CSV table of C-alpha atoms and ligand atoms in Angstrom, one decimal:
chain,number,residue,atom,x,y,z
J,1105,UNK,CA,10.1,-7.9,31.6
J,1106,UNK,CA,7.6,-5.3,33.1
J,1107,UNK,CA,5.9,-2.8,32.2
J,1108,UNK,CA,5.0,0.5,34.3
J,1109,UNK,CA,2.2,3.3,33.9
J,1110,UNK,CA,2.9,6.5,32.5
J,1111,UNK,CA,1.1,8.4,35.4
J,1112,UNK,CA,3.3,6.5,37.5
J,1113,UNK,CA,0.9,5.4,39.9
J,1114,UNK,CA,0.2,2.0,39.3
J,1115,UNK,CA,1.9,-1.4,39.6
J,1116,UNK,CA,4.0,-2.8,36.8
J,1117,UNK,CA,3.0,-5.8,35.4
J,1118,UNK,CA,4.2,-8.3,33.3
J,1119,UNK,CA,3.4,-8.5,29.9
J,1120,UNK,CA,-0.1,-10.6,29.6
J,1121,UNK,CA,-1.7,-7.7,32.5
J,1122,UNK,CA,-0.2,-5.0,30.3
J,1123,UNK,CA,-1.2,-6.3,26.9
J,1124,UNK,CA,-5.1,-7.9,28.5
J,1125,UNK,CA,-5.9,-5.2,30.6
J,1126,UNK,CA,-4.8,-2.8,28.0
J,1127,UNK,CA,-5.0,0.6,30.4
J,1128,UNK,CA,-3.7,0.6,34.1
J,1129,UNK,CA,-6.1,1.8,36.5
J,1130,UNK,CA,-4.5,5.0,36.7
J,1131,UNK,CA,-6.0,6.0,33.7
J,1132,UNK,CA,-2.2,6.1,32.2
J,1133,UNK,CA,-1.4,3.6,29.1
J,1134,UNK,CA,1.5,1.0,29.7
J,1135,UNK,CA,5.1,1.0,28.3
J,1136,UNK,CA,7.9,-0.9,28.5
J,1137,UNK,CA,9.9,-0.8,31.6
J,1138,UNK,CA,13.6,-1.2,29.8
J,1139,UNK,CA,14.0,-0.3,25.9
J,1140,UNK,CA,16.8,-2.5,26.0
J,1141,UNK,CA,19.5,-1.7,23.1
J,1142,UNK,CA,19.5,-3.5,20.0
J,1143,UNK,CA,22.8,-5.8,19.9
J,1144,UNK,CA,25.5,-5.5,17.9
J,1145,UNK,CA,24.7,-8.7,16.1
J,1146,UNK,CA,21.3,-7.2,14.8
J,1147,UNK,CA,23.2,-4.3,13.2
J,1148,UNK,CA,25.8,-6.6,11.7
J,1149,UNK,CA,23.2,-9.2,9.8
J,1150,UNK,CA,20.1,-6.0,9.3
J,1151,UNK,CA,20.7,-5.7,5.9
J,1152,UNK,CA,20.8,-9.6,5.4
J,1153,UNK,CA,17.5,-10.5,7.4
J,1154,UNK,CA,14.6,-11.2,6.0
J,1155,UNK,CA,11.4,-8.9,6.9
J,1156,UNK,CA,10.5,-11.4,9.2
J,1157,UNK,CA,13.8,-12.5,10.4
J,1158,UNK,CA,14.2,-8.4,11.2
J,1159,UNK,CA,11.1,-8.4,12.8
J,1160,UNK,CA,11.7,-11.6,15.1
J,1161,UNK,CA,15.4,-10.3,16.2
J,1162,UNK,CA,14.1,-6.5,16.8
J,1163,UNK,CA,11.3,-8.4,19.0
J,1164,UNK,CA,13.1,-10.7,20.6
J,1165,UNK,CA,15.1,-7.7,22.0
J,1166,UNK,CA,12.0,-5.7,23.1
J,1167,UNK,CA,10.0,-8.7,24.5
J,1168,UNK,CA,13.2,-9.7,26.3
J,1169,UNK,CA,12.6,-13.4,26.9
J,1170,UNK,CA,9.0,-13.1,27.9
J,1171,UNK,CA,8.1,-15.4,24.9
J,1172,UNK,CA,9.9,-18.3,24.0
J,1173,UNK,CA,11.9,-18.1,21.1
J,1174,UNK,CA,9.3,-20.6,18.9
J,1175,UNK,CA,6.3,-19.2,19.7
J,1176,UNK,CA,7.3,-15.5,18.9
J,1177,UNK,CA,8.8,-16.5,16.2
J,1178,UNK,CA,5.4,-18.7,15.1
J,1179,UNK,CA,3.5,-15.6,15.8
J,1180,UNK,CA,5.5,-13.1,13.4
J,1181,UNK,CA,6.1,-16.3,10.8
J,1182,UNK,CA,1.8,-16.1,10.7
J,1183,UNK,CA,0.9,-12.1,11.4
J,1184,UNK,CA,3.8,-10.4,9.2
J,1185,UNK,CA,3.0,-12.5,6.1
J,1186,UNK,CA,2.7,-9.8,3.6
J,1187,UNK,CA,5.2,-6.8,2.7
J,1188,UNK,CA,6.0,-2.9,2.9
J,1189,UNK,CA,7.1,-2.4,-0.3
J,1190,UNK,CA,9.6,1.2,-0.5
J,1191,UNK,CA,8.4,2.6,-3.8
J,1192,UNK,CA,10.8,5.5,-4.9
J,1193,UNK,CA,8.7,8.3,-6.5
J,1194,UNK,CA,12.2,10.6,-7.7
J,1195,UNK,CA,15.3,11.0,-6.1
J,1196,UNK,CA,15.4,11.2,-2.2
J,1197,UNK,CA,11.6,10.6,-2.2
J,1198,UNK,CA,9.5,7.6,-1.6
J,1199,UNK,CA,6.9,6.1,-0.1
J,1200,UNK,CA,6.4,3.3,2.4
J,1201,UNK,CA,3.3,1.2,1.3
J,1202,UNK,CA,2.2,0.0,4.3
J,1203,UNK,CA,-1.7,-1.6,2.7
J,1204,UNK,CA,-0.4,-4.8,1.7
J,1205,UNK,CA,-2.4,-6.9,4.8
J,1206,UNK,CA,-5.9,-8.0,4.5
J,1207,UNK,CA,-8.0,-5.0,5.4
J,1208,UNK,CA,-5.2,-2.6,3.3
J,1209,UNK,CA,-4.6,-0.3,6.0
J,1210,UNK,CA,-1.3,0.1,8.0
J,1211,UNK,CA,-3.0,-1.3,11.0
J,1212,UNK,CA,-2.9,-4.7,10.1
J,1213,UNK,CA,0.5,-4.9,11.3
J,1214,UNK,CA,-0.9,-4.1,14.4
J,1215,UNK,CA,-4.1,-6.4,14.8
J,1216,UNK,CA,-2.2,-9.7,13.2
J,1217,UNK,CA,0.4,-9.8,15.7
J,1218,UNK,CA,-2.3,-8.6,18.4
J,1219,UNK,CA,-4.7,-11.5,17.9
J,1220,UNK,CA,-2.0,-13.6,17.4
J,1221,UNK,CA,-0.3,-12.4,20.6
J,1222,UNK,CA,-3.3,-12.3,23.2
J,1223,UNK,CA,-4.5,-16.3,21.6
J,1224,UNK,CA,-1.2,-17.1,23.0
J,1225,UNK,CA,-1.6,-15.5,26.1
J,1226,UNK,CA,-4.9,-16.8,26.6
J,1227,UNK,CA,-4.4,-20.4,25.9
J,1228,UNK,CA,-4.7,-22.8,29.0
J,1229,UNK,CA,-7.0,-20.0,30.7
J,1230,UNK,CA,-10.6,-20.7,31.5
J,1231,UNK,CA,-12.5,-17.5,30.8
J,1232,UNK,CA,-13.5,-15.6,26.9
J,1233,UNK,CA,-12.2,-12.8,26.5
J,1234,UNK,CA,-14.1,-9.4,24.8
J,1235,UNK,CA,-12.2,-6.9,22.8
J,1236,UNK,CA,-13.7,-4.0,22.9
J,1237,UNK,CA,-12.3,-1.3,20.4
J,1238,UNK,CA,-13.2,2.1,19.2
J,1239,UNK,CA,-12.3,2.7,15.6
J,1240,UNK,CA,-12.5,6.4,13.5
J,1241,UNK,CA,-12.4,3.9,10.3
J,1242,UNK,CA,-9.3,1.5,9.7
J,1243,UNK,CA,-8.8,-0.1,13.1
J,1244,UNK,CA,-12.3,-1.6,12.9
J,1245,UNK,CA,-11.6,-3.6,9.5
J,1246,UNK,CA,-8.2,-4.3,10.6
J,1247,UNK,CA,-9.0,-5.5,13.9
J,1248,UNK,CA,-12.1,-7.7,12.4
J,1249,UNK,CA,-9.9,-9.6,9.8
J,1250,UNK,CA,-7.2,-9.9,12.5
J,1251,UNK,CA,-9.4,-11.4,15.0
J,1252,UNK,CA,-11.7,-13.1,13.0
J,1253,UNK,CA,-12.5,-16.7,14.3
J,1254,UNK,CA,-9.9,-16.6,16.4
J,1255,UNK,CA,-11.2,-18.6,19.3
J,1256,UNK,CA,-12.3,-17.9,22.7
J,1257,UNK,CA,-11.9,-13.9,21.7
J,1258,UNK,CA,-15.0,-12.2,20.8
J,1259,UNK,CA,-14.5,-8.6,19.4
J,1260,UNK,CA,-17.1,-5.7,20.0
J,1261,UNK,CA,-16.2,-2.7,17.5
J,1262,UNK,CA,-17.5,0.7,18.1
J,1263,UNK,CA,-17.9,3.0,15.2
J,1264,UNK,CA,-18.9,6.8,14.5
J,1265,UNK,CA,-22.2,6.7,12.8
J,1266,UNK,CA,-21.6,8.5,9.0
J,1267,UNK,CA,-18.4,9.2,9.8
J,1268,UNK,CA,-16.2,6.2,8.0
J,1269,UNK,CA,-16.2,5.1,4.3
J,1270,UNK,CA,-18.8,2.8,2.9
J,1271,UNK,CA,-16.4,0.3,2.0
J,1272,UNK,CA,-14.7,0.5,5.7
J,1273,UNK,CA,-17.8,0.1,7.6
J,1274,UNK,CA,-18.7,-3.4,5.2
J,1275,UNK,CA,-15.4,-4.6,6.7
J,1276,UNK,CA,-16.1,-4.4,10.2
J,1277,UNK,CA,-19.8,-5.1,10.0
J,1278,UNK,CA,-20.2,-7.9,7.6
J,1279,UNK,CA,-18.0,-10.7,8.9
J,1280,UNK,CA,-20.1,-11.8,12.0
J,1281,UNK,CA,-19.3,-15.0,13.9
J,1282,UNK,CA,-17.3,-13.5,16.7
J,1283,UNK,CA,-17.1,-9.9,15.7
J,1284,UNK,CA,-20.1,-7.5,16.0
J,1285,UNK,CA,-20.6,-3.9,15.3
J,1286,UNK,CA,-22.2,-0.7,17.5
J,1287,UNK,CA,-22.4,2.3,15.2
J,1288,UNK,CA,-22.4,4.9,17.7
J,1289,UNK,CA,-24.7,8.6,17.0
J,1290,UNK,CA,-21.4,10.5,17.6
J,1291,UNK,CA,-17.8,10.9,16.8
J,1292,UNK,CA,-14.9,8.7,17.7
J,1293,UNK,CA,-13.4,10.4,20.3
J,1294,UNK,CA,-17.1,9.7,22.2
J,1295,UNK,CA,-16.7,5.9,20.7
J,1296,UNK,CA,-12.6,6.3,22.1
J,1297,UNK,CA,-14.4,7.7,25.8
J,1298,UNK,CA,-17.2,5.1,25.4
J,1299,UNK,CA,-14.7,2.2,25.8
J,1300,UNK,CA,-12.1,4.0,28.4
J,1301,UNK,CA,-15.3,4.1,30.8
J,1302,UNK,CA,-16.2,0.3,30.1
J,1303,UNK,CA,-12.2,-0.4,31.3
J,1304,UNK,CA,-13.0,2.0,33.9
J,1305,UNK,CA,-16.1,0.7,34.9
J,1306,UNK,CA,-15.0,-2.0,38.3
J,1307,UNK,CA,-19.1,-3.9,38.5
J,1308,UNK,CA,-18.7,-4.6,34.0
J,1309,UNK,CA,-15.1,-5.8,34.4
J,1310,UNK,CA,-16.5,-8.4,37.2
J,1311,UNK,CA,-19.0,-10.1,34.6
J,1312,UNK,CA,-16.6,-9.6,31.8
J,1313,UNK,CA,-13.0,-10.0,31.0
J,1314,UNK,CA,-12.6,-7.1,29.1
J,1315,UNK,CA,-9.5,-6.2,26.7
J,1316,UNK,CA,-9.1,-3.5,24.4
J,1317,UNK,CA,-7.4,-3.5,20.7
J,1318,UNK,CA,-7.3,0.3,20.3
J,1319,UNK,CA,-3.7,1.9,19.7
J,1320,UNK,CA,-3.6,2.3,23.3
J,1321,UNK,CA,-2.6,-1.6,23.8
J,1322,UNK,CA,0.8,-1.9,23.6
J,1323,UNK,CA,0.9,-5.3,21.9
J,1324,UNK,CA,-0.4,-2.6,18.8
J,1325,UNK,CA,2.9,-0.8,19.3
J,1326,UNK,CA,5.2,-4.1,18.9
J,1327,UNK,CA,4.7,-4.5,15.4
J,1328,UNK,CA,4.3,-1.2,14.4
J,1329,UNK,CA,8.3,-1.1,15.0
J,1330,UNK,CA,8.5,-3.6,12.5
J,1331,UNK,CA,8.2,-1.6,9.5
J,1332,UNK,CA,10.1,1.4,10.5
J,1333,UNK,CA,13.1,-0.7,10.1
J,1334,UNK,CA,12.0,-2.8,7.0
J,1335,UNK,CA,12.3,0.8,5.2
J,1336,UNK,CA,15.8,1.3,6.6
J,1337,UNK,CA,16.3,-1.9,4.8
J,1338,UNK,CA,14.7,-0.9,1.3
J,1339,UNK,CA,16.5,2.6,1.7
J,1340,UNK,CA,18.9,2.9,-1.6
J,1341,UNK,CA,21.0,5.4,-0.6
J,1342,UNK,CA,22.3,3.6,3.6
J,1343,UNK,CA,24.5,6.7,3.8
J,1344,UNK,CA,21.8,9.6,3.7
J,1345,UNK,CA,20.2,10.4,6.8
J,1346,UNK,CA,16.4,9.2,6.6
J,1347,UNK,CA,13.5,11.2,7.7
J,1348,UNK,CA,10.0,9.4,8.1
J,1349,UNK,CA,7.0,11.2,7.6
J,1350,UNK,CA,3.8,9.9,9.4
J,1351,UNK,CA,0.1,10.7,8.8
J,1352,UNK,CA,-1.0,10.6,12.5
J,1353,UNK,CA,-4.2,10.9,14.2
J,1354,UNK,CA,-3.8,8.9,17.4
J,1355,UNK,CA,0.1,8.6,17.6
J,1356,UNK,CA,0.0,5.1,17.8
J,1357,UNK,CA,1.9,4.8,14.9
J,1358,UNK,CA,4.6,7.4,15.3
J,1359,UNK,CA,5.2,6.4,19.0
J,1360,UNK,CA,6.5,2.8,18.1
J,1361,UNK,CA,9.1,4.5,15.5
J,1362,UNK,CA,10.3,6.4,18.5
J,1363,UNK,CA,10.5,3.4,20.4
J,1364,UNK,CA,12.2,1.5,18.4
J,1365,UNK,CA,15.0,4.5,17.8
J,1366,UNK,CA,15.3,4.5,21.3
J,1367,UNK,CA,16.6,0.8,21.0
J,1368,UNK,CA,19.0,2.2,18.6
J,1369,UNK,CA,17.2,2.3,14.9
J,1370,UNK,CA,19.0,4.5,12.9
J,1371,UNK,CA,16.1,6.7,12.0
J,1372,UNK,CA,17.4,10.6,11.6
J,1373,UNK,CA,14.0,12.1,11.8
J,1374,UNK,CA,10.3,11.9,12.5
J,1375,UNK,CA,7.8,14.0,10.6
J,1376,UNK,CA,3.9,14.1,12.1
J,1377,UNK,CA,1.5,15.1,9.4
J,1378,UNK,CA,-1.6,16.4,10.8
J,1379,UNK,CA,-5.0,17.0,9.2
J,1380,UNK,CA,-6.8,20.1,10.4
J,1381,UNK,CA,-6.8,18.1,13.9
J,1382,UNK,CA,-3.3,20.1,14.4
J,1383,UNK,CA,-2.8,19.6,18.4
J,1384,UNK,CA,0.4,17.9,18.2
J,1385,UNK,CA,1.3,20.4,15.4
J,1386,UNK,CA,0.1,23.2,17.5
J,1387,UNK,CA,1.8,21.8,20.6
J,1388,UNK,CA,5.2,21.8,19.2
J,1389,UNK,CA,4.9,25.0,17.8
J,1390,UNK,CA,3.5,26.5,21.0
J,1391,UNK,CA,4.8,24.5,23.7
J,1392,UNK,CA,1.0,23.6,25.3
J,1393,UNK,CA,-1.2,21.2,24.9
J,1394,UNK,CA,-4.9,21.7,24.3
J,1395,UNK,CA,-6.8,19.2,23.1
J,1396,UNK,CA,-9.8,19.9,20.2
J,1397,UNK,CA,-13.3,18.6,20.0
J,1398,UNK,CA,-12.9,16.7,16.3
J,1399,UNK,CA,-13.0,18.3,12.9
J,1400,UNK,CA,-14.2,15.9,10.3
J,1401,UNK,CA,-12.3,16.1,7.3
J,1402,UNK,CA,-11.6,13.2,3.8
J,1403,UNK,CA,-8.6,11.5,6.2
J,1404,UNK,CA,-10.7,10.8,8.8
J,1405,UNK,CA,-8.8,8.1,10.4
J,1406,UNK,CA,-6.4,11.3,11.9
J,1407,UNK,CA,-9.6,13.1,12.9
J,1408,UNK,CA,-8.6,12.9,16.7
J,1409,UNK,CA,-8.6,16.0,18.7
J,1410,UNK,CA,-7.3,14.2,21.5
J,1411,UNK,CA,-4.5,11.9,21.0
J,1412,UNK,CA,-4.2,9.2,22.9
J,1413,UNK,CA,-0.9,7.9,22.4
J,1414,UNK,CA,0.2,11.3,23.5
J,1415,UNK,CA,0.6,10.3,27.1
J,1416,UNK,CA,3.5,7.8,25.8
J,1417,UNK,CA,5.2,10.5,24.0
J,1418,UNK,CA,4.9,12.7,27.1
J,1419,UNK,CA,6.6,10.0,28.8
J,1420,UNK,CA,9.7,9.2,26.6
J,1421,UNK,CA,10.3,13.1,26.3
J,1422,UNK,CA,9.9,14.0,29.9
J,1423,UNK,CA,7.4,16.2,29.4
J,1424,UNK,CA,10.1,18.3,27.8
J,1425,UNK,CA,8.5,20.1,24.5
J,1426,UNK,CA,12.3,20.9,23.5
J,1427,UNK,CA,13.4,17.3,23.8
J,1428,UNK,CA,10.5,16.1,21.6
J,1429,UNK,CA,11.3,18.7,18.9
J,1430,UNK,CA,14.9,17.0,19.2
J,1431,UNK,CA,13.3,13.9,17.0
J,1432,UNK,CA,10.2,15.3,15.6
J,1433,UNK,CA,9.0,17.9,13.5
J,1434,UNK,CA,5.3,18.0,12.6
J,1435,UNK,CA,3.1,19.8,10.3
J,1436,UNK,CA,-0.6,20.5,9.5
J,1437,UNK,CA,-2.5,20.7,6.2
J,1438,UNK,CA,-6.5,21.5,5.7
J,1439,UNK,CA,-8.9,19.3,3.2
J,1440,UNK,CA,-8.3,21.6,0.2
J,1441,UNK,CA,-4.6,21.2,0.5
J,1442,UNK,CA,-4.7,17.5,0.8
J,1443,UNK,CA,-6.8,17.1,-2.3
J,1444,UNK,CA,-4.8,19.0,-4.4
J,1445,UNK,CA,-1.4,17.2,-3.4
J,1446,UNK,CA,-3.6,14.1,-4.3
J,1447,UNK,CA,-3.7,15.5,-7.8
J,1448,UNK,CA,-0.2,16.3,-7.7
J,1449,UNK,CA,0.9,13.0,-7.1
J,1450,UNK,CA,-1.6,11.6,-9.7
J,1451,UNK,CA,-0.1,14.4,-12.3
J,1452,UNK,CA,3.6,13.8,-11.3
J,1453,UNK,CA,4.2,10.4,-10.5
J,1454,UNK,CA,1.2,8.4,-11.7
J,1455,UNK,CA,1.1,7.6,-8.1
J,1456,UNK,CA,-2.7,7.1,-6.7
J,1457,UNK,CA,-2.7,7.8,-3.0
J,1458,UNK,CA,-5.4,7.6,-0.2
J,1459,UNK,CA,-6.1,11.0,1.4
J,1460,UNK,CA,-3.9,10.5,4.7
J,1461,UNK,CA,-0.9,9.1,2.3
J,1462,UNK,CA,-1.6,12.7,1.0
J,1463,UNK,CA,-1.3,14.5,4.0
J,1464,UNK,CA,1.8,12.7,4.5
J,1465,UNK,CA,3.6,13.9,1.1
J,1466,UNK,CA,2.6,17.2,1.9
J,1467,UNK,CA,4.4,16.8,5.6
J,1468,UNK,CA,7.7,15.3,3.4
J,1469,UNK,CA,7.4,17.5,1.1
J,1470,UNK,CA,7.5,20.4,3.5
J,1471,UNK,CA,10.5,19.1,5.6
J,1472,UNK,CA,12.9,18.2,3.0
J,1473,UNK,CA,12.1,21.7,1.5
J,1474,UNK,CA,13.5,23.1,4.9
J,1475,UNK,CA,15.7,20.3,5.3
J,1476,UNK,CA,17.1,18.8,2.0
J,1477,UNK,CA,20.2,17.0,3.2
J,1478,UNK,CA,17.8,14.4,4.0
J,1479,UNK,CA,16.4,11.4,2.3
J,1480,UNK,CA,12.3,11.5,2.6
J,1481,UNK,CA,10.3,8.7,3.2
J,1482,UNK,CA,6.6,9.0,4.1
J,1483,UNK,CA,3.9,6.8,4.8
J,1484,UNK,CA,1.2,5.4,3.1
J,1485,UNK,CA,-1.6,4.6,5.7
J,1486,UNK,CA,-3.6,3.1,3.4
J,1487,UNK,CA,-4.9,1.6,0.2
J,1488,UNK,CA,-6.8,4.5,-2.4
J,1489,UNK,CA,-9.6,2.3,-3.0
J,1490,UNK,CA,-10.7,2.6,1.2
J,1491,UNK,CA,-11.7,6.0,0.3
J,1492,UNK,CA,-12.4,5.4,-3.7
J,1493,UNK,CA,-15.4,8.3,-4.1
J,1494,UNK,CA,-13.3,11.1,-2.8
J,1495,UNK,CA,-9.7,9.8,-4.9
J,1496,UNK,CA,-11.9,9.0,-7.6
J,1497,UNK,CA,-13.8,12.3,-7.9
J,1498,UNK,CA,-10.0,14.3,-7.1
J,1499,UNK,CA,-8.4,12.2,-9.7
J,1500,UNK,CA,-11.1,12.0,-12.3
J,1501,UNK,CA,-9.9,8.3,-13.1
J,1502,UNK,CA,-11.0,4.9,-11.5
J,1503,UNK,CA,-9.3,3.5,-9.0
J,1504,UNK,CA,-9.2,-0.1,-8.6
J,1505,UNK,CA,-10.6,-2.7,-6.0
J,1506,UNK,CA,-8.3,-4.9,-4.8
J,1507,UNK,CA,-10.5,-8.5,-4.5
J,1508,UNK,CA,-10.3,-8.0,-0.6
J,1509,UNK,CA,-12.8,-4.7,-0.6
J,1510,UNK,CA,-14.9,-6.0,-4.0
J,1511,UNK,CA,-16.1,-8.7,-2.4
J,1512,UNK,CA,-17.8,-6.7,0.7
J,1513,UNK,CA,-19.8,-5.0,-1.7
J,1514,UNK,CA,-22.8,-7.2,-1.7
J,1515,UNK,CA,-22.2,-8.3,1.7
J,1516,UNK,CA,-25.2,-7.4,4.4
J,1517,UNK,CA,-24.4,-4.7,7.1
J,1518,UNK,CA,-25.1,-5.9,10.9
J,1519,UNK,CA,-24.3,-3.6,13.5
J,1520,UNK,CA,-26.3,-2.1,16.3
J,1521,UNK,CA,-27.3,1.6,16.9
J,1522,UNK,CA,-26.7,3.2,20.2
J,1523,UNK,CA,-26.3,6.5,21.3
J,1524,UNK,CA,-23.4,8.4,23.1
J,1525,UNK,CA,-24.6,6.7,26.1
J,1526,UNK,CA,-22.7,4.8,28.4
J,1527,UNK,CA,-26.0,3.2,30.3
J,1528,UNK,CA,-26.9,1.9,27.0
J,1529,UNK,CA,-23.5,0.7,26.0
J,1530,UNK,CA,-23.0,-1.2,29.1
J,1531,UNK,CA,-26.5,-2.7,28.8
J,1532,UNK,CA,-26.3,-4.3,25.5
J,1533,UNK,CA,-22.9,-5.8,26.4
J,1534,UNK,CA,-24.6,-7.6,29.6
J,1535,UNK,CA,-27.4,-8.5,27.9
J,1536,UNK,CA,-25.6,-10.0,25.0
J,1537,UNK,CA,-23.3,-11.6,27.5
I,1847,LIG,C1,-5.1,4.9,11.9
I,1847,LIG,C2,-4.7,5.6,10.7
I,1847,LIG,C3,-3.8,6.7,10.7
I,1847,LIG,C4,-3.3,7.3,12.1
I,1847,LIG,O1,-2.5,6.4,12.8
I,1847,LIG,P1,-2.2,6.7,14.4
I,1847,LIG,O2,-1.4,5.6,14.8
I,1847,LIG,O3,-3.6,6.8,15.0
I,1847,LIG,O4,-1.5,8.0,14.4
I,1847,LIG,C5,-3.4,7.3,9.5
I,1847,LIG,N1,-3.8,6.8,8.4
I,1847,LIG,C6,-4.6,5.7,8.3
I,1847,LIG,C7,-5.1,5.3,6.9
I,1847,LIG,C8,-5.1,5.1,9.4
I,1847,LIG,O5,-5.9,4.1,9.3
């Protein structure tokens, strides 16, 4: 299988170019040339596969054939090795706890199957290969634990100076060994350009074979599929339509449940929640597309004014805002909103939710009010405890620290401090060659 540009001005390529080189040198992102349908079969056994049987079959039909049976099925066996539990919070509302991997964000799906993925691609090569990624909080930590040690792969994160939690930046900046940390004077999206310009950049890529591990790699997308389906396992009621509410920042996320409705999942509907970083809200409401600089705000992994994973959406919809609002609806909430439906869930359900898991009960919440033939399901991003001095200071209660985080807590900080810079950014990644 190949896979094509989105600008459509670049040669496909096969699956290792798309998923190594991560952006084609038309500045588009890569997708999949065929979404090939689902077979018949899958439907039939879905409700008695296991999540990892699911995930192999629903892969197998994506990847079609580029990976031997056995070694796909080795590399889900060893990435997808925890669960997404559907927790039901009343009638026709629950939650998708997505948190249960190492680092306790969503994107461990993502990064596990990733490294997994690019170790096999790489094996029986001669060269390293560097990972550069950008990371507005969660990637980092997810990316770090998912690379970690993995040999021949060196990861380089890049992270907004102030601008994540305590607890995320000891994940990506106390592990060493073949992960190292560049806290960046700036905000992501100048960490996000920082990176496009090394991919871009033809005299860096000569003396190093770069690879990135943001959401714009489509081996992220794979796995993010995965779980989209788990829920439509977990559902109670298999008659009710289903809509999925997604915090999103970058799209990444969102864009593989579209994909994998386009291979037939039986998803009804797709909810964007947006911080105030409301593009894609604005953009369905209005019809045009105007990027933001970023506005900070307590979910700051969705504090991208610029989505990147926009491009893909672009390209499964035709550029057609009317087709898009066909599958998605999306809605924005400020800070002051999100921490009072924080509370809310707290005060109602017991339930103690990271801030973005809160922007994405207010985006359910919304819908099914305007919508309530539907069954609601909505994301949680991440685990509480990732952002434990807002939650805690919102809730007035302690949250606890899964072992995973407590641990970091004593653990030394090692990162490097660069401006928004590119000269300097290139420089420290020849002279640390
Ligand atoms: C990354 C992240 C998001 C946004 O996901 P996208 O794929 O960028 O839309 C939401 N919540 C949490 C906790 C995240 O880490």
């Amino acid at each position: 299988m190949l896979f094509y540009s989105t600008n459509h001005n670049a040669p496909d390529v096969s699956l290792k170019n798309a998923v190594l080189n991560s952006l084609p040198p038309d500045n588009g992102l890569y997708m999949p040339q065929v979404l090939s349908k689902l077979p018949d079969t899958f439907f039939n056994d879905f409700y008695d596969y296991s999540f990892p049987e699911m995930c192999f079959h629903f892969a197998k039909t994506l990847m079609n054939g580029t990976i031997e049976d056995d070694a796909l099925k080795g590399i889900i066996d060893d990435a997808i090795n925890f669960e997404a539990p559907l927790v039901e919070l009343e009638e026709g509302l629950s939650v998708l706890e997505l948190f249960h991997g190492p680092s306790l964000a969503f994107k461990d799906f993502g990064a596990r199957f990733m490294s997994r993925l690019m170790s096999h691609l790489v094996a029986g090569d001669d060269n390293n290969l560097d990972i550069l990624v950008a990371t507005s909080g969660d990637t980092g930590g997810a990316v770090a634990l998912g690379f970690y040690k993995t040999k021949r792969i060196r990861v380089t994160i890049l992270y907004p100076s102030g601008k994540v939690s305590k607890l995320q930046e000891k994940q990506l900046t106390t592990l060493g060994h073949n992960i190292r940390a560049i806290e960046v004077q700036g905000t992501f999206d100048d960490c996000q350009a920082l990176v496009k310009q090394a991919f871009l950049d033809k005299d860096l890529n000569q003396q190093l074979m770069l690879s990135s591990a943001n959401s714009i790699n489509i081996a992220r997308l794979i796995p993010q599929c995965f779980y989209y389906l788990r829920s439509l396992q977990l559902v109670k009621d298999r008659n009710r339509p289903v809509a999925m509410c997604v915090p999103s920042g970058n799209f990444g996320n969102i864009t593989a449940g579209i994909i994998a409705k386009k291979m037939g999942m039986k998803m009804h509907r797709f909810v964007a929640a947006n911080n105030a970083n409301n593009v894609f809200t604005q953009y369905l409401n209005s019809g045009s597309y105007d990027p933001q600089t970023t506005i900070p705000t307590w979910s700051n992994a969705m504090d991208v004014g610029n989505p990147s994973n926009f491009k893909r959406l672009m390209d499964i919809f035709d550029n057609d805002v009317n087709k898009v609002k066909k599958e998605m609806s999306a809605y924005a909430f400020d800070d002051e909103a999100t921490l009072i439906a924080l509370k809310e869930m707290y005060d109602k359900y017991e339930y103690i939710a990271c801030p973005h898991t809160a922007v994405g009960y207010l985006g359910i919440k919304q819908f099914l009010k305007e919508n309530p033939e539907y069954q609601g399901i909505f994301q949680a991003t991440a685990h509480p405890s990732k952002f434990i001095d807002i939650v805690e200071e919102t809730l007035e209660t302690k949250v606890p620290i899964p072992e995973a985080l407590a641990v970091l807590k004593d653990r030394e900080k090692q990162a490097t401090l660069i401006a928004v810079d590119y000269d300097s950014f290139k420089e420290y990644l020849i002279k640390h060659k």
